[in-house]
CSV table of N, CA and C in Angstrom, one decimal:
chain,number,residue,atom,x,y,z
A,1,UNK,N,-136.5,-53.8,-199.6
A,1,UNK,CA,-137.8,-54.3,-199.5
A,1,UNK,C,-138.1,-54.5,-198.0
A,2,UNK,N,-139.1,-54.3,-197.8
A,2,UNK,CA,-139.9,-53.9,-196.0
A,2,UNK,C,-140.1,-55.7,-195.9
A,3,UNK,N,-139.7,-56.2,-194.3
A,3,UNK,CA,-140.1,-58.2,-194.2
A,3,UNK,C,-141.9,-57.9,-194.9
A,4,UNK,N,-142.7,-56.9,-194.9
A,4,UNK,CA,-143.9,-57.0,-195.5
A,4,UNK,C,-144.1,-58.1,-196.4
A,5,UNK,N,-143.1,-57.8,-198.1
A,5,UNK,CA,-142.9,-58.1,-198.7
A,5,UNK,C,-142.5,-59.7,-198.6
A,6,UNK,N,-141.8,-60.0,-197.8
A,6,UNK,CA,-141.6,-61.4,-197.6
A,6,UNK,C,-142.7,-62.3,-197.0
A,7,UNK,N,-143.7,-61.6,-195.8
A,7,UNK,CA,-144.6,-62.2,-195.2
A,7,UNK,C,-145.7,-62.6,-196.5
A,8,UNK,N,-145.9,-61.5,-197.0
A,8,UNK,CA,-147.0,-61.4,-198.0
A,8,UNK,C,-147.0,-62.9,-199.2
A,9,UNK,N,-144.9,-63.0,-199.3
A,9,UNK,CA,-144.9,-63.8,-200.6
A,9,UNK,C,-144.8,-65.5,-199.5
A,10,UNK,N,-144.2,-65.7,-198.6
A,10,UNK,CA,-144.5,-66.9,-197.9
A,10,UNK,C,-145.5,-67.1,-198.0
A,11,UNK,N,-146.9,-65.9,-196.5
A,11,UNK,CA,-148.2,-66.6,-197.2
A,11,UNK,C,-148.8,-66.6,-198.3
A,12,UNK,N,-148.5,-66.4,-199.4
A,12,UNK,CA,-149.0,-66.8,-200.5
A,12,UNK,C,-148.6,-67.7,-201.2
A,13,UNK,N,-147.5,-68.7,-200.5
A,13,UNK,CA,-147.3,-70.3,-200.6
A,13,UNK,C,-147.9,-71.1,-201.0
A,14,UNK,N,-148.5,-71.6,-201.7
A,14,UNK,CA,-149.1,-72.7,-201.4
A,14,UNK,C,-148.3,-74.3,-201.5
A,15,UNK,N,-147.2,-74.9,-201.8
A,15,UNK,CA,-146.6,-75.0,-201.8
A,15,UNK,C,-145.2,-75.8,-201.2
A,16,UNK,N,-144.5,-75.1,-201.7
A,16,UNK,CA,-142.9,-74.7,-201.2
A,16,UNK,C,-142.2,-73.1,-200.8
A,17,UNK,N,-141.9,-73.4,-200.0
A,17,UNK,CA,-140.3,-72.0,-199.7
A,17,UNK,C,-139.0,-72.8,-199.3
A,18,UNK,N,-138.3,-72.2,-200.3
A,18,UNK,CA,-137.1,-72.5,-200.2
A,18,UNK,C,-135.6,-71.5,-199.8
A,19,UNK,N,-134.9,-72.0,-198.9
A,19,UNK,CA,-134.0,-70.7,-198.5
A,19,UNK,C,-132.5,-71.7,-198.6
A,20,UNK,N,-131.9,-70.2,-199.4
A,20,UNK,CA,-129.8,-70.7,-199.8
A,20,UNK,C,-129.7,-69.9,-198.9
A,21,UNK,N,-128.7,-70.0,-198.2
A,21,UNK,CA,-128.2,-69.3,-197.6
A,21,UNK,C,-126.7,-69.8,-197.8
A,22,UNK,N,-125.3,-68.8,-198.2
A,22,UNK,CA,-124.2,-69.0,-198.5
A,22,UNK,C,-123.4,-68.5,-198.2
A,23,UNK,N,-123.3,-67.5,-196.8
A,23,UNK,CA,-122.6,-66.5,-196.1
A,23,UNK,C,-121.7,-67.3,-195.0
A,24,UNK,N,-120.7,-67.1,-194.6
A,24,UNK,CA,-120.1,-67.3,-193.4
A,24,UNK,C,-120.0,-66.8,-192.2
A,25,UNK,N,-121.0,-65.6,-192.5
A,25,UNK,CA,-121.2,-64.5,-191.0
A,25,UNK,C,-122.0,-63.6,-191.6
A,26,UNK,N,-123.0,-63.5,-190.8
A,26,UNK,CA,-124.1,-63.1,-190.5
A,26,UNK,C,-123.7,-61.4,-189.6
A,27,UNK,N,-124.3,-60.4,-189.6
A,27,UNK,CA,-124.2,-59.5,-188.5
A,27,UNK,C,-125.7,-58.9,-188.1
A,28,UNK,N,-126.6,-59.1,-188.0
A,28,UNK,CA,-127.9,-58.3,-188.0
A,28,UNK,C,-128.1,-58.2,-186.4
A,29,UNK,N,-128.7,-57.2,-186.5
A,29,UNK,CA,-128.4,-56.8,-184.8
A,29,UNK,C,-129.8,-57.7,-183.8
A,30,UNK,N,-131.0,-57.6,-184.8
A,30,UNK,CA,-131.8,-58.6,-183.7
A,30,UNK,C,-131.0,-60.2,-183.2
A,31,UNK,N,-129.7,-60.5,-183.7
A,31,UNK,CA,-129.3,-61.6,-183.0
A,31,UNK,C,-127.6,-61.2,-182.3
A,32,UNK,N,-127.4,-59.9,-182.2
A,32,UNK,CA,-126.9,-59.2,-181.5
A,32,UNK,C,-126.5,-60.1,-180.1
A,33,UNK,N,-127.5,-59.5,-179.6
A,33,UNK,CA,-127.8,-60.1,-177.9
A,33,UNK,C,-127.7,-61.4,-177.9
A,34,UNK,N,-128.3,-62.9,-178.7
A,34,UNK,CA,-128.9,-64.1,-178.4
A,34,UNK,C,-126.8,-64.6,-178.6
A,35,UNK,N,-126.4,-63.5,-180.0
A,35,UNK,CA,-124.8,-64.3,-179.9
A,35,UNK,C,-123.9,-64.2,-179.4
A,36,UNK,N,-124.4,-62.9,-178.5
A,36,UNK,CA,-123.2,-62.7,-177.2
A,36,UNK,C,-123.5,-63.5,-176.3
A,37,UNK,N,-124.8,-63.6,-176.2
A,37,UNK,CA,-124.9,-65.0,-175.1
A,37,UNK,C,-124.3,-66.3,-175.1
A,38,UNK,N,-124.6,-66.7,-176.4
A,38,UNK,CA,-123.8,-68.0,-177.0
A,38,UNK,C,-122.6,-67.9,-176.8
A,39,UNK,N,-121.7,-67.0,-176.7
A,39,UNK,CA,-120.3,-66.8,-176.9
A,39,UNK,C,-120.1,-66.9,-175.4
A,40,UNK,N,-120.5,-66.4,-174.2
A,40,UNK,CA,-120.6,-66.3,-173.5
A,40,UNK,C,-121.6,-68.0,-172.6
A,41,UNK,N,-121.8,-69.1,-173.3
A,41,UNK,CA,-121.9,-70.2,-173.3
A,41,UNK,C,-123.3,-70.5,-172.8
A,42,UNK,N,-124.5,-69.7,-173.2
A,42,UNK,CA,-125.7,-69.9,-173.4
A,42,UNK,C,-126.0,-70.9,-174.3
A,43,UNK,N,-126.6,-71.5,-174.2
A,43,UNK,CA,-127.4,-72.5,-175.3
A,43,UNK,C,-128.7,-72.7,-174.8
A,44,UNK,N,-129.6,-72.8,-175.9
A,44,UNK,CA,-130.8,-72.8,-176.3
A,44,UNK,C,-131.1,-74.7,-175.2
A,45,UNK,N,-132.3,-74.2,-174.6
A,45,UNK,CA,-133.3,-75.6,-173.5
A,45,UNK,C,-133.9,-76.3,-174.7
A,46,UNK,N,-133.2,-77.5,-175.0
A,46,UNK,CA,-134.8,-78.1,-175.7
A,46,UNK,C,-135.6,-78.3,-175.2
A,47,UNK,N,-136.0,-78.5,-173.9
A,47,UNK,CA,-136.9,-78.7,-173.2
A,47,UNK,C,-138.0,-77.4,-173.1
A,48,UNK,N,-137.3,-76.1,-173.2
A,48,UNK,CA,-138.3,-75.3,-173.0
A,48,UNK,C,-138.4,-74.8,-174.3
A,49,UNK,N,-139.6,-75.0,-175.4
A,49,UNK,CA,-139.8,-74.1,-176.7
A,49,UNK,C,-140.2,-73.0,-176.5
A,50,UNK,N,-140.8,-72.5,-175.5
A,50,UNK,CA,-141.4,-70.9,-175.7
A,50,UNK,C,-140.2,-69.9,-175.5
A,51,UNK,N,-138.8,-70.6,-175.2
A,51,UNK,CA,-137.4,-69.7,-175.0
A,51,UNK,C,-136.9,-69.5,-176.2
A,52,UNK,N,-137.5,-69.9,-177.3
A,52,UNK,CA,-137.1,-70.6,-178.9
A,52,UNK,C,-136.9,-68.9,-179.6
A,53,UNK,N,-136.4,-68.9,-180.7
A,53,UNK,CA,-136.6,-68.0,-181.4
A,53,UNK,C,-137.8,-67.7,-181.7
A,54,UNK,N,-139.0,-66.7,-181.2
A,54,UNK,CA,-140.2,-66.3,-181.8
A,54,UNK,C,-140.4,-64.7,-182.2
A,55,UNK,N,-140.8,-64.7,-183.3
A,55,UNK,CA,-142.0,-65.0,-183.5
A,55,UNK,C,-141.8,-66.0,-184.9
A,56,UNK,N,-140.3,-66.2,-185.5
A,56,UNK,CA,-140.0,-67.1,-186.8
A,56,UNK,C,-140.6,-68.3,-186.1
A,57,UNK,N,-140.5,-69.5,-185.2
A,57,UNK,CA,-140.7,-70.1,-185.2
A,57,UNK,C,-142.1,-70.9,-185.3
A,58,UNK,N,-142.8,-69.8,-184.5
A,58,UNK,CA,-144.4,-69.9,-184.6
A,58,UNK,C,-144.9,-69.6,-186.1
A,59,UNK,N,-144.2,-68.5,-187.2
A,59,UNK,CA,-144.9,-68.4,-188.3
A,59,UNK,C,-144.1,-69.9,-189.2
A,60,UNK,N,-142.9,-70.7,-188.8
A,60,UNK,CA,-142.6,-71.6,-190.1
A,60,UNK,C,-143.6,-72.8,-189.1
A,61,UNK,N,-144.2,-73.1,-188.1
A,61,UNK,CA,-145.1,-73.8,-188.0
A,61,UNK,C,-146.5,-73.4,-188.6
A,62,UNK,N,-146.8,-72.4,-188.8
A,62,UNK,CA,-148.1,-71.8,-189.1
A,62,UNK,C,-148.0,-72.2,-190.9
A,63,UNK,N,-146.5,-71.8,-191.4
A,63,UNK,CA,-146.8,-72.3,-192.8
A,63,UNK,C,-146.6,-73.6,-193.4
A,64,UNK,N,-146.0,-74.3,-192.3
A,64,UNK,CA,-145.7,-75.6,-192.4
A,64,UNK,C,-147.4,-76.4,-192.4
A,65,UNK,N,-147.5,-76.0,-191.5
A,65,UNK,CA,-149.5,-76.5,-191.0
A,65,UNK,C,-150.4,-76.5,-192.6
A,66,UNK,N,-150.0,-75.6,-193.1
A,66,UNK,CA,-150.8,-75.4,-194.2
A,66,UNK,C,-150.6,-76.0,-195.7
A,67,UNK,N,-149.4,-77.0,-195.0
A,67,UNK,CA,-148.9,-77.9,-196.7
A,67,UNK,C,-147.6,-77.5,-197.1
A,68,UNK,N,-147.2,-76.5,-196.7
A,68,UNK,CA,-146.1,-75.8,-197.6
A,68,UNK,C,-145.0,-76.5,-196.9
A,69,UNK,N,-143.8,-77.3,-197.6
A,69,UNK,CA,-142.8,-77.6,-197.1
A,69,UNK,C,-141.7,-76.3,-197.4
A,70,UNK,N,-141.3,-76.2,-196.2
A,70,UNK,CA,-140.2,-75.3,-196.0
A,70,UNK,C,-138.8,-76.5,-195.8
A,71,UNK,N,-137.6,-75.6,-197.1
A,71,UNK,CA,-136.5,-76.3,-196.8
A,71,UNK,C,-135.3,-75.3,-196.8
A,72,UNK,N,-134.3,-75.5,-195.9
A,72,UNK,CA,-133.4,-74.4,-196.1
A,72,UNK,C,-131.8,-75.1,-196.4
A,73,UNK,N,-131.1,-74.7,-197.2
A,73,UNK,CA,-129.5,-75.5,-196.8
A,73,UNK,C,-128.8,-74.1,-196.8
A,74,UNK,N,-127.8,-74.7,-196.3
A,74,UNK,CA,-127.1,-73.9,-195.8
A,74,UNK,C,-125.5,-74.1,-196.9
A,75,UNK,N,-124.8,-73.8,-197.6
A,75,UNK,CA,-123.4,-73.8,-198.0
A,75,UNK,C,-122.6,-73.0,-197.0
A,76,UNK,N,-121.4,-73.6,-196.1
A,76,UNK,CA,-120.4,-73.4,-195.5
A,76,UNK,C,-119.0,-73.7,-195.9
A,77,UNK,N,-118.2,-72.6,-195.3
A,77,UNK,CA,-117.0,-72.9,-195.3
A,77,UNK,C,-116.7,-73.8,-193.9
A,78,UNK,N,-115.4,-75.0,-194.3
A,78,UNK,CA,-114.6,-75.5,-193.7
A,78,UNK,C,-113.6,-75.5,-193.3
A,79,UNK,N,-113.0,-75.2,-191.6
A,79,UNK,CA,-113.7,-75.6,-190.6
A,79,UNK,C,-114.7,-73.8,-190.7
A,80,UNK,N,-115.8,-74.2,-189.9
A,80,UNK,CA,-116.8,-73.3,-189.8
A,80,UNK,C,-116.2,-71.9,-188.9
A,81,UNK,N,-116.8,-70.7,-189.2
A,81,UNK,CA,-116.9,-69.7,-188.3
A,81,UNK,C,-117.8,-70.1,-187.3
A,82,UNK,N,-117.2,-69.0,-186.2
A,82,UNK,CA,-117.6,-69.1,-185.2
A,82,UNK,C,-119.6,-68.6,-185.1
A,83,UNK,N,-119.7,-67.7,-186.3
A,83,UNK,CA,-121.3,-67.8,-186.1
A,83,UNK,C,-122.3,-69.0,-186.6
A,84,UNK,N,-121.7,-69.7,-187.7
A,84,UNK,CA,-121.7,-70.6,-188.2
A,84,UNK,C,-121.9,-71.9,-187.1
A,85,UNK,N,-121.2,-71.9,-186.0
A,85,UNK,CA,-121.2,-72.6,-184.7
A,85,UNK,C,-122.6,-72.1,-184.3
A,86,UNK,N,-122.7,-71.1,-183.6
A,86,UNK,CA,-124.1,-70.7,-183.1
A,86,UNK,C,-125.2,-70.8,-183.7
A,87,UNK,N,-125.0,-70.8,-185.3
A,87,UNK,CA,-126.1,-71.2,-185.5
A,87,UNK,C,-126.4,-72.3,-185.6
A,88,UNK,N,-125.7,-73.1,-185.7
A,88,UNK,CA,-125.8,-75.1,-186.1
A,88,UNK,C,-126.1,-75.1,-184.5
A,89,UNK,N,-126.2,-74.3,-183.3
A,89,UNK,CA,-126.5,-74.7,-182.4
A,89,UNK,C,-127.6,-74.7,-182.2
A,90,UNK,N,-128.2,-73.8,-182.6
A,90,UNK,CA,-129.5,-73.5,-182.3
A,90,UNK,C,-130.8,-73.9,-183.9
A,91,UNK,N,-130.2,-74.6,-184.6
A,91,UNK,CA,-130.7,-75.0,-185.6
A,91,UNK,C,-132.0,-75.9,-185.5
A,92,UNK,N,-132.0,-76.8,-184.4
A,92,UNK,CA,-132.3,-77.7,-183.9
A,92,UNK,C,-133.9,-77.3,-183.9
A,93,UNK,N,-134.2,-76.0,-183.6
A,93,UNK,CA,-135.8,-74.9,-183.5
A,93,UNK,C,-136.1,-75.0,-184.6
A,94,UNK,N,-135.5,-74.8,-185.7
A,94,UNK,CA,-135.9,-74.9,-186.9
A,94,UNK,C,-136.5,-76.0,-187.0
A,95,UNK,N,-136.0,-77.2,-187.3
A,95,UNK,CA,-136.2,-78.7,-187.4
A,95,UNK,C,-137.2,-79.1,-186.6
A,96,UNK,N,-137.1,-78.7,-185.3
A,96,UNK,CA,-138.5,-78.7,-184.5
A,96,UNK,C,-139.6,-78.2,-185.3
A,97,UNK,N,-139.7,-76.5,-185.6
A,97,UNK,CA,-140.9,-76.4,-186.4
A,97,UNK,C,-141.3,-76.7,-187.4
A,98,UNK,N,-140.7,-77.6,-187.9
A,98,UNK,CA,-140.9,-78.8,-189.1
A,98,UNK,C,-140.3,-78.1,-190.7
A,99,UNK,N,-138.7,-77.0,-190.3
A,99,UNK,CA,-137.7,-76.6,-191.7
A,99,UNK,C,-137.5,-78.0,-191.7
A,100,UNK,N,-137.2,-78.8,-193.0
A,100,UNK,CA,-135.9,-79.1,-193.2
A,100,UNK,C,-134.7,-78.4,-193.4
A,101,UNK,N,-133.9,-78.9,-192.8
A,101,UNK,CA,-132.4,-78.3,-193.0
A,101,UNK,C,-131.4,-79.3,-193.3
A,102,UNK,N,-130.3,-78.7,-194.5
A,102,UNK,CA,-129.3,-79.6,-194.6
A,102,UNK,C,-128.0,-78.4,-194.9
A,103,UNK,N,-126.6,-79.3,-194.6
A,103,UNK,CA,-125.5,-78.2,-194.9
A,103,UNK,C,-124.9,-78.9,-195.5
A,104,UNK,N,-123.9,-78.3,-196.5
A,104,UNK,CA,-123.0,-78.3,-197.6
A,104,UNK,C,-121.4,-78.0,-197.6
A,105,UNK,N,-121.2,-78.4,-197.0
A,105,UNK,CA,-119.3,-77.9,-197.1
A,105,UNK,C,-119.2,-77.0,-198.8
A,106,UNK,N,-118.8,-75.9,-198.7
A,106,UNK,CA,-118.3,-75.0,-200.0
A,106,UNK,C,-117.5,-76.3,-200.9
A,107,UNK,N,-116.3,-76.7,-199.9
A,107,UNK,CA,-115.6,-77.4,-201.0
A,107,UNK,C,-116.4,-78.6,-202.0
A,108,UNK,N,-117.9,-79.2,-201.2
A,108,UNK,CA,-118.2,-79.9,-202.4
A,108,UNK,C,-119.1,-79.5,-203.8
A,109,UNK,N,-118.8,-78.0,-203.1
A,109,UNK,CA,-120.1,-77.2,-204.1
A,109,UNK,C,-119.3,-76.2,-205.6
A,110,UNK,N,-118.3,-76.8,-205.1
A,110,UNK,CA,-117.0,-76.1,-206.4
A,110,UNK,C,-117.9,-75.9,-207.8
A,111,UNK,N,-118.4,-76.7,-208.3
A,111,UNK,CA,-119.3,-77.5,-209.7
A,111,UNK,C,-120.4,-76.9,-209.7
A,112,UNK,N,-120.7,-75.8,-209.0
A,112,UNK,CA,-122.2,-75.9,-208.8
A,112,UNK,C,-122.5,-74.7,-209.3
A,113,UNK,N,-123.9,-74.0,-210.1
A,113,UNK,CA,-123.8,-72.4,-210.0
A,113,UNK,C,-124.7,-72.4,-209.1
A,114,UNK,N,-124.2,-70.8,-208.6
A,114,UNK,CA,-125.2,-70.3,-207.7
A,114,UNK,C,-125.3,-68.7,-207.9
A,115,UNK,N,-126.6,-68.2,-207.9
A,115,UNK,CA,-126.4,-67.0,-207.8
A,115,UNK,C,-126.4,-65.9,-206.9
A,116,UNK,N,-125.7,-64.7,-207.1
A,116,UNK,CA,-125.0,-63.9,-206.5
A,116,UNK,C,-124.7,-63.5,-204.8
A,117,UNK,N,-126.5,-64.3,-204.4
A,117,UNK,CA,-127.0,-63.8,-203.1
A,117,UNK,C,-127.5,-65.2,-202.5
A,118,UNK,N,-127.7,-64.9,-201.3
A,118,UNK,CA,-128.8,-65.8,-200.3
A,118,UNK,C,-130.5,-65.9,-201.0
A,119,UNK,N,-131.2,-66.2,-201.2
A,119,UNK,CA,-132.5,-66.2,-201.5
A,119,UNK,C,-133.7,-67.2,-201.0
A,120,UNK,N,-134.6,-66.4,-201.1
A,120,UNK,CA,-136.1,-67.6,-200.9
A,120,UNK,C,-136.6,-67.8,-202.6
A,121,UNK,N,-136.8,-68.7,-202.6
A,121,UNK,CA,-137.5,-69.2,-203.4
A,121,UNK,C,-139.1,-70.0,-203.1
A,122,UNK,N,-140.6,-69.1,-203.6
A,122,UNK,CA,-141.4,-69.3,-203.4
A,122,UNK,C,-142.2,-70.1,-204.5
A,123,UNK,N,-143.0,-71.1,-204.5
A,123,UNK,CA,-143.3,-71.8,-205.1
A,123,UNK,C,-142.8,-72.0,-206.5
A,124,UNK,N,-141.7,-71.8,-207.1
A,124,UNK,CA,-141.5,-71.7,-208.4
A,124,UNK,C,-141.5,-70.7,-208.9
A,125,UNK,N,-142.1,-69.7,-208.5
A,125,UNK,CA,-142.8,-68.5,-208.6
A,125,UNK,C,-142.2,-66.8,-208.8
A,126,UNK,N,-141.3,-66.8,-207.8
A,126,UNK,CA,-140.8,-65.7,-207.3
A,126,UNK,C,-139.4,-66.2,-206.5
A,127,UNK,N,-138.5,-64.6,-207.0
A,127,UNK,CA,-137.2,-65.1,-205.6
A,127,UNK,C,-137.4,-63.9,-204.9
A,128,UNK,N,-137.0,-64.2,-204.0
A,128,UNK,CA,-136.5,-62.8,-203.1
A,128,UNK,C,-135.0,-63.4,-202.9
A,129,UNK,N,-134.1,-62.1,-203.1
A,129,UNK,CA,-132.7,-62.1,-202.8
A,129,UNK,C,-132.6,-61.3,-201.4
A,130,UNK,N,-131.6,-61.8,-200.8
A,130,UNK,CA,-131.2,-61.5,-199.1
A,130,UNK,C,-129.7,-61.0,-199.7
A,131,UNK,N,-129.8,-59.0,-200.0
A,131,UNK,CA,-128.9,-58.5,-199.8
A,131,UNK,C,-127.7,-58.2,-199.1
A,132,UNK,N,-126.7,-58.7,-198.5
A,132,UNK,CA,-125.5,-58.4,-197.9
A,132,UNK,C,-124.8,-57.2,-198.2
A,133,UNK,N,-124.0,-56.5,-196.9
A,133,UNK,CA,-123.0,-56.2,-197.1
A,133,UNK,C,-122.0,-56.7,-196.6
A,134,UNK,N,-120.5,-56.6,-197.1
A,134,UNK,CA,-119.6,-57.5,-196.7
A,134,UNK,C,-119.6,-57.8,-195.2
A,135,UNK,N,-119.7,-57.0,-194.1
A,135,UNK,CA,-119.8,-57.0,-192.8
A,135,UNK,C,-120.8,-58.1,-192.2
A,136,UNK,N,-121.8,-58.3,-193.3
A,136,UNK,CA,-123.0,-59.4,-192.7
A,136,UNK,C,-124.1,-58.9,-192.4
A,137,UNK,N,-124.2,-57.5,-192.5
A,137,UNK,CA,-125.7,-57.2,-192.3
A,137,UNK,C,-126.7,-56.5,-193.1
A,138,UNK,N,-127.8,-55.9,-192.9
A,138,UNK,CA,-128.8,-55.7,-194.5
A,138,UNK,C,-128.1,-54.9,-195.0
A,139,UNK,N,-127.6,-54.8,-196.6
A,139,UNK,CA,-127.6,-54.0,-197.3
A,139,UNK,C,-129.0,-52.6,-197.3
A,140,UNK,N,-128.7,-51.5,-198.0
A,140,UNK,CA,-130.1,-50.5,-197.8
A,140,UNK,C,-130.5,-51.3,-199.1
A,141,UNK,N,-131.9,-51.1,-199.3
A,141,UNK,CA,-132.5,-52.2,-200.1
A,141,UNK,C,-131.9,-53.4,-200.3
A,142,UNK,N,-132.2,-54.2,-199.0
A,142,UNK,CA,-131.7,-55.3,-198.6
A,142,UNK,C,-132.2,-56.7,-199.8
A,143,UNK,N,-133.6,-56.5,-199.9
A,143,UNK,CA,-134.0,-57.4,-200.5
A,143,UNK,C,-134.8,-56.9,-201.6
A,144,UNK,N,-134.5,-58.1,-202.5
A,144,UNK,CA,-135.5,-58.3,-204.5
A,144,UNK,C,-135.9,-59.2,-204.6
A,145,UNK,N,-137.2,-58.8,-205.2
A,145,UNK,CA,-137.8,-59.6,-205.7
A,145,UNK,C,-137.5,-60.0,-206.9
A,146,UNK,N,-137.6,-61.1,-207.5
A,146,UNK,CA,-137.5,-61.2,-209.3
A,146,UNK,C,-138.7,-62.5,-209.9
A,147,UNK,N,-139.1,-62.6,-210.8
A,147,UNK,CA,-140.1,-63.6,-211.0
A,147,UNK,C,-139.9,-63.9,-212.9
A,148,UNK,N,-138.7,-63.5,-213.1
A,148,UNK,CA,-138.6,-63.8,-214.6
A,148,UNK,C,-138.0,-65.6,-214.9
A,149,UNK,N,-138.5,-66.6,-215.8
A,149,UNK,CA,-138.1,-67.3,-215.6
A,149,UNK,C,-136.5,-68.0,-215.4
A,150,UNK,N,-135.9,-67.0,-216.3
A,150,UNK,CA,-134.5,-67.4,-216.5
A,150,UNK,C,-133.8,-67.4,-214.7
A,151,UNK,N,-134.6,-66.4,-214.2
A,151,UNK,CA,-133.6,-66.1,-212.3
A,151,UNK,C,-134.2,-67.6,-211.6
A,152,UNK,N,-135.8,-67.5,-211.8
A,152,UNK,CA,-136.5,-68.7,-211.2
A,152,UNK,C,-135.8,-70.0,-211.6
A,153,UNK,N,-135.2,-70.3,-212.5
A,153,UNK,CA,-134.5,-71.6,-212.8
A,153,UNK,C,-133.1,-71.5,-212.2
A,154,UNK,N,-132.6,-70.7,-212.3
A,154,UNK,CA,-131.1,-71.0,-211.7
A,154,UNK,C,-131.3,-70.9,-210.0
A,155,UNK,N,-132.2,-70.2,-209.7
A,155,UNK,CA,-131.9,-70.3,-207.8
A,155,UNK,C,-132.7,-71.7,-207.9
A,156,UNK,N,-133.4,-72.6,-208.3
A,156,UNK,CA,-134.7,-73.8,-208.3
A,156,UNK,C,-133.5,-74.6,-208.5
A,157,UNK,N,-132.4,-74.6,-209.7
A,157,UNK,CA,-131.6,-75.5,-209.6
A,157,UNK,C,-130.2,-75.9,-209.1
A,158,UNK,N,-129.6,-74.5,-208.4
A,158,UNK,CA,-128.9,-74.2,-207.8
A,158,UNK,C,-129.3,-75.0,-206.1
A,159,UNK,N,-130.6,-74.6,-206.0
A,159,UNK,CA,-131.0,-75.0,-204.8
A,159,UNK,C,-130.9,-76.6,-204.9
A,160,UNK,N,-131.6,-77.3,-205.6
A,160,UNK,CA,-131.8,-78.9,-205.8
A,160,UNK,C,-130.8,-79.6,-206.2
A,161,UNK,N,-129.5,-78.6,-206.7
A,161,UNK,CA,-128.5,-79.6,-206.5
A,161,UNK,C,-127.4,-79.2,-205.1
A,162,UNK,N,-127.8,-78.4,-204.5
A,162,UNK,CA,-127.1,-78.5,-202.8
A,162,UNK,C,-127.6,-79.2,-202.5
A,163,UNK,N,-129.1,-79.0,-202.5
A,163,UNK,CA,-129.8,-79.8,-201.4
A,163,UNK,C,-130.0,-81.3,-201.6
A,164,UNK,N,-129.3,-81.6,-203.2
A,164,UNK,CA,-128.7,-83.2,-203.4
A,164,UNK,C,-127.2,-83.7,-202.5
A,165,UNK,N,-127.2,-83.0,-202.8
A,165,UNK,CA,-125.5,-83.0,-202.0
A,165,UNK,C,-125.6,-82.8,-200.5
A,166,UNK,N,-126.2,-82.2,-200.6
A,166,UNK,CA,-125.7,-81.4,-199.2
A,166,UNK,C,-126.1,-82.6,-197.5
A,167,UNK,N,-126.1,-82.3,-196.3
A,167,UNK,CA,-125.8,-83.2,-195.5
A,167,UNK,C,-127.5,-83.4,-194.4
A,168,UNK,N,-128.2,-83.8,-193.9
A,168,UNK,CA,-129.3,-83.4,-192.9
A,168,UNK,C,-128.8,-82.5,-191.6
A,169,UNK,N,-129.4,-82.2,-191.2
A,169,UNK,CA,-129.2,-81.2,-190.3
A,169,UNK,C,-128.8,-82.4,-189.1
A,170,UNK,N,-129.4,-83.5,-189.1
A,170,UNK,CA,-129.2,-84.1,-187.4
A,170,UNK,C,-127.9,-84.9,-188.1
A,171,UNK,N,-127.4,-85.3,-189.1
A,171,UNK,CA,-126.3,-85.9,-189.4
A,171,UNK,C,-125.2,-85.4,-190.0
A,172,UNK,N,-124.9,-83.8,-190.0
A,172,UNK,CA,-124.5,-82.8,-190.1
A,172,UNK,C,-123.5,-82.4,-188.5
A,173,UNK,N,-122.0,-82.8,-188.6
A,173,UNK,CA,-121.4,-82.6,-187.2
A,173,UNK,C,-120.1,-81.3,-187.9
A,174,UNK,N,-120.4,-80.3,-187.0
A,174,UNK,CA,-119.6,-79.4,-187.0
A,174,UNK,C,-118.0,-79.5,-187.0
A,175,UNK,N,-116.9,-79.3,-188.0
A,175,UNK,CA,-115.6,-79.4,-187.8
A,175,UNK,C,-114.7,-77.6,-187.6
């Protein structure tokens, strides 16, 4: 699926968007460069936002503006990978543009179903699944859409019970 498809179903939010993400490493090449930097001991200026990740940041302010709470958690393993690190570094942009975020240690999520993939969940409405391949980066037909109720309830309550459990992003300390 083209990000078309994703832009199209955010703004047509009215709402909620909600994002699982359940991976331990990531590989997609637009953060290529930002993670060699980090590795190489760059870290993100709070002070300066326009250095921020854009153009995501400017569009989760643009849908946040419009009502729609955006929440994302995160399920990790413990102690974290190292991109896992980078990202909890730079997480902080998110939370600025008004995501909630919260993370989940795997081990307390033992009980829990989840299905197969990473996904958004759009007002109740629709999922989109976030394809992988084992390496961390898009699968070819990376992303699905699905809107039957039976998918819509397991990612809706998959999501609400992490995100019962799960930790806030500022009271969330990396081990």
């Amino acid at each position: 699926m083209a990000t078309d498809d994703f832009l199209e179903l955010l703004n047509g939010s009215k709402h909620s968007a909600v994002h699982m993400e359940m991976r331990d490493v990531y590989a997609v090449s637009d953060e290529d460069e930002g993670f060699k930097r980090w590795k190489n001991g760059h870290r993100l200026d709070e002070g300066d936002r326009e250095s921020w990740w854009r153009p995501w940041l400017t569009l989760m302010q643009d849908t946040i503006a419009r009502g729609v709470v955006v929440r994302r958690a995160r399920v990790i393993s413990e102690p974290v990978t190292e991109y896992i690190r980078y990202e909890h570094s730079f997480t902080f942009t998110n939370v600025a543009a008004g995501e909630q975020v919260r993370w989940l240690p795997r081990r307390l999520a033992s009980d829990l179903a989840f299905p197969g993939n990473d996904f958004w969940l759009f007002d109740n409405t629709a999922v989109m699944f976030n394809v992988w391949t084992g390496d961390g980066d898009w699968a070819e037909n990376g992303r699905e859409i699905r809107t039957e109720p039976s998918v819509i309830d397991l990612c809706s309550s998959s999501f609400e019970a992490v995100w019962g459990r799960a930790t806030p992003h500022a009271d969330y300390h990396i081990i």
